[in-house]
Coordinates of C-alpha atoms in Angstrom, one line a residue:
M14 CA 101.0 143.8 101.1
Q15 CA 98.1 142.1 99.3
A16 CA 99.9 138.9 99.0
D17 CA 100.2 138.9 102.8
I18 CA 96.5 139.3 103.2
I19 CA 95.9 136.4 100.8
T20 CA 98.3 134.0 102.4
T21 CA 97.6 134.9 106.1
T22 CA 93.8 135.5 105.9
L23 CA 92.0 134.6 102.7
L24 CA 93.7 131.3 102.0
P25 CA 93.3 129.9 105.6
L26 CA 89.7 131.1 105.7
S27 CA 88.9 129.5 102.4
L28 CA 90.4 126.2 103.5
F29 CA 88.5 126.4 106.8
V30 CA 85.2 126.8 104.9
I31 CA 86.1 124.0 102.4
M32 CA 87.0 121.7 105.3
L33 CA 83.8 122.6 107.1
G34 CA 81.9 121.5 104.0
V35 CA 83.8 118.3 103.9
G36 CA 82.9 117.7 107.6
L37 CA 79.2 118.0 106.8
S38 CA 79.4 114.6 105.0
L39 CA 81.2 112.8 107.8
T40 CA 80.2 110.9 111.0
P41 CA 82.2 109.6 113.9
A42 CA 81.7 106.1 112.5
D43 CA 83.8 107.0 109.5
F44 CA 86.8 107.6 111.8
T45 CA 86.2 104.6 114.1
R46 CA 86.2 102.4 111.0
I47 CA 89.8 103.6 110.3
L48 CA 90.8 102.5 113.9
R49 CA 89.0 99.2 113.5
Y50 CA 90.6 98.5 110.1
P51 CA 94.0 100.2 110.2
K52 CA 95.4 98.5 107.1
A53 CA 94.6 101.4 104.7
M54 CA 96.0 103.9 107.2
V55 CA 99.3 102.0 107.6
A56 CA 99.5 101.6 103.8
G57 CA 98.8 105.3 103.2
L58 CA 101.4 106.5 105.8
T59 CA 104.0 104.1 104.4
N60 CA 103.3 105.3 100.9
Q61 CA 103.5 109.0 101.7
V62 CA 106.3 109.0 104.2
V63 CA 108.6 106.2 102.9
L64 CA 107.7 105.1 99.4
L65 CA 107.1 108.5 97.8
P66 CA 110.6 109.9 98.7
I67 CA 112.2 106.6 97.5
I68 CA 110.3 106.9 94.2
G69 CA 111.3 110.5 93.9
Y70 CA 114.9 109.6 94.4
L71 CA 114.7 106.9 91.7
L72 CA 113.1 109.3 89.3
L73 CA 116.1 111.6 89.7
F74 CA 118.2 109.0 88.1
V75 CA 115.9 108.9 85.1
F76 CA 115.6 112.7 84.6
E77 CA 119.1 113.8 85.8
L78 CA 118.1 117.1 87.2
P79 CA 120.7 119.7 88.3
P80 CA 121.7 119.3 92.0
A81 CA 119.7 122.2 93.3
M82 CA 116.5 121.1 91.5
A83 CA 117.1 117.5 92.7
V84 CA 117.1 118.8 96.3
G85 CA 113.9 120.7 95.6
F86 CA 112.3 117.6 94.0
M87 CA 113.2 115.5 97.1
I88 CA 111.7 118.2 99.4
L89 CA 108.5 118.1 97.4
A90 CA 108.5 114.2 97.6
A91 CA 108.8 114.4 101.4
C92 CA 105.9 116.9 101.9
P93 CA 102.4 115.8 103.0
G94 CA 99.4 116.2 100.7
G95 CA 97.5 118.8 102.8
P96 CA 93.9 119.9 103.0
T97 CA 93.5 120.0 99.2
S98 CA 93.9 116.3 99.0
N99 CA 90.9 116.0 101.4
L100 CA 88.8 118.2 99.1
I101 CA 89.8 116.1 96.0
T102 CA 89.0 112.9 97.9
H103 CA 85.6 114.3 99.0
V104 CA 84.6 115.5 95.5
A105 CA 85.7 112.1 94.0
R106 CA 83.6 110.4 96.7
G107 CA 86.6 108.6 98.1
D108 CA 87.3 107.8 101.8
T109 CA 87.3 111.3 103.1
A110 CA 87.8 110.2 106.7
L111 CA 90.9 108.3 105.8
S112 CA 92.2 111.2 103.8
I113 CA 91.7 113.6 106.7
T114 CA 93.3 111.2 109.1
L115 CA 96.3 110.8 106.8
T116 CA 96.6 114.5 106.4
A117 CA 96.7 115.1 110.1
V118 CA 99.1 112.3 110.9
T119 CA 101.5 112.9 108.0
S120 CA 101.6 116.6 108.8
V121 CA 102.9 115.8 112.2
V122 CA 105.2 113.0 111.1
T123 CA 106.7 115.1 108.3
V124 CA 107.8 117.8 110.8
F125 CA 110.5 115.2 111.6
T126 CA 111.0 113.5 108.2
I127 CA 111.2 116.6 106.0
P128 CA 114.4 117.8 107.7
L129 CA 115.9 114.3 107.4
V130 CA 115.1 114.0 103.7
T131 CA 116.2 117.6 103.1
N132 CA 119.6 117.1 104.9
W133 CA 120.2 113.8 103.2
S134 CA 119.4 115.4 99.8
L135 CA 121.7 118.4 100.4
V136 CA 124.5 116.0 101.2
Q137 CA 123.7 113.6 98.4
F138 CA 123.2 116.2 95.6
L139 CA 125.1 119.3 96.8
G140 CA 127.7 117.9 99.1
E141 CA 126.7 120.1 102.0
S142 CA 124.5 119.8 105.2
Q143 CA 122.3 122.2 107.1
D144 CA 120.6 122.1 110.5
I145 CA 117.0 122.3 109.5
R146 CA 114.2 122.4 112.0
L147 CA 110.5 122.8 111.4
P148 CA 108.3 124.4 114.1
L149 CA 106.3 121.6 115.7
L150 CA 103.7 123.5 117.8
P151 CA 102.8 126.1 115.0
T152 CA 102.5 123.2 112.5
I153 CA 100.1 121.3 114.9
G154 CA 98.2 124.6 115.4
R155 CA 97.8 125.0 111.6
I156 CA 96.6 121.4 111.2
I157 CA 94.0 121.9 114.0
G158 CA 92.8 125.3 112.6
I159 CA 92.7 124.4 108.9
T160 CA 91.7 120.7 109.1
L161 CA 90.6 119.2 112.4
L162 CA 88.5 122.1 113.8
P163 CA 86.4 122.8 110.7
V164 CA 85.8 119.1 110.0
S165 CA 84.7 118.6 113.6
L166 CA 82.4 121.6 113.4
G167 CA 80.9 120.2 110.2
M168 CA 80.4 116.8 111.8
L169 CA 78.7 118.4 114.8
V170 CA 76.3 120.3 112.4
R171 CA 75.6 117.0 110.7
Q172 CA 74.9 115.2 114.0
Y173 CA 72.6 117.8 115.5
Q174 CA 71.2 119.5 112.4
T175 CA 71.1 116.7 109.9
G176 CA 68.7 118.5 107.5
L177 CA 70.8 121.6 107.4
A178 CA 74.0 119.6 106.9
L179 CA 72.4 117.7 104.0
R180 CA 71.3 121.0 102.4
L181 CA 74.7 122.6 102.8
E182 CA 76.6 119.6 101.8
R183 CA 75.4 119.6 98.2
P184 CA 76.7 123.1 97.4
A185 CA 79.9 122.4 99.3
R186 CA 80.6 119.3 97.1

């Protein structure tokens, strides 16, 4: 029962607060820069969605994992980074807007690519196939609730209450 409370309430609330803190450091210009110079976005998407699973597959030749573990490894290689990557990027003073954009886009894209990689891995390593579907609308809802909404709120606070945002940003970092 307590594990349910942690995963359904405490963890999402914590992520919301963390992402609100991240949003305090961002402005709309950070995101328009990504649209104006999309090379980093395209490179990030290509690396996460295409290159990472290929590298994962190549590593399986080196480490020769048992078939079930190989399938699990490929599933992990196909999964997006998530909100934690945004926090790490923020703390490291990286391009947080790019990280958030990559998280949002890859989270939607991987709803389609994870089943493909998983099915391919099941056939490749276990010789079987499954019909795997991930829920698109609930996934988009989680992305909005845990990433986009709190970051947007943080940005609004920064835009309209800059002094407050700067005071809150330091402890959030």
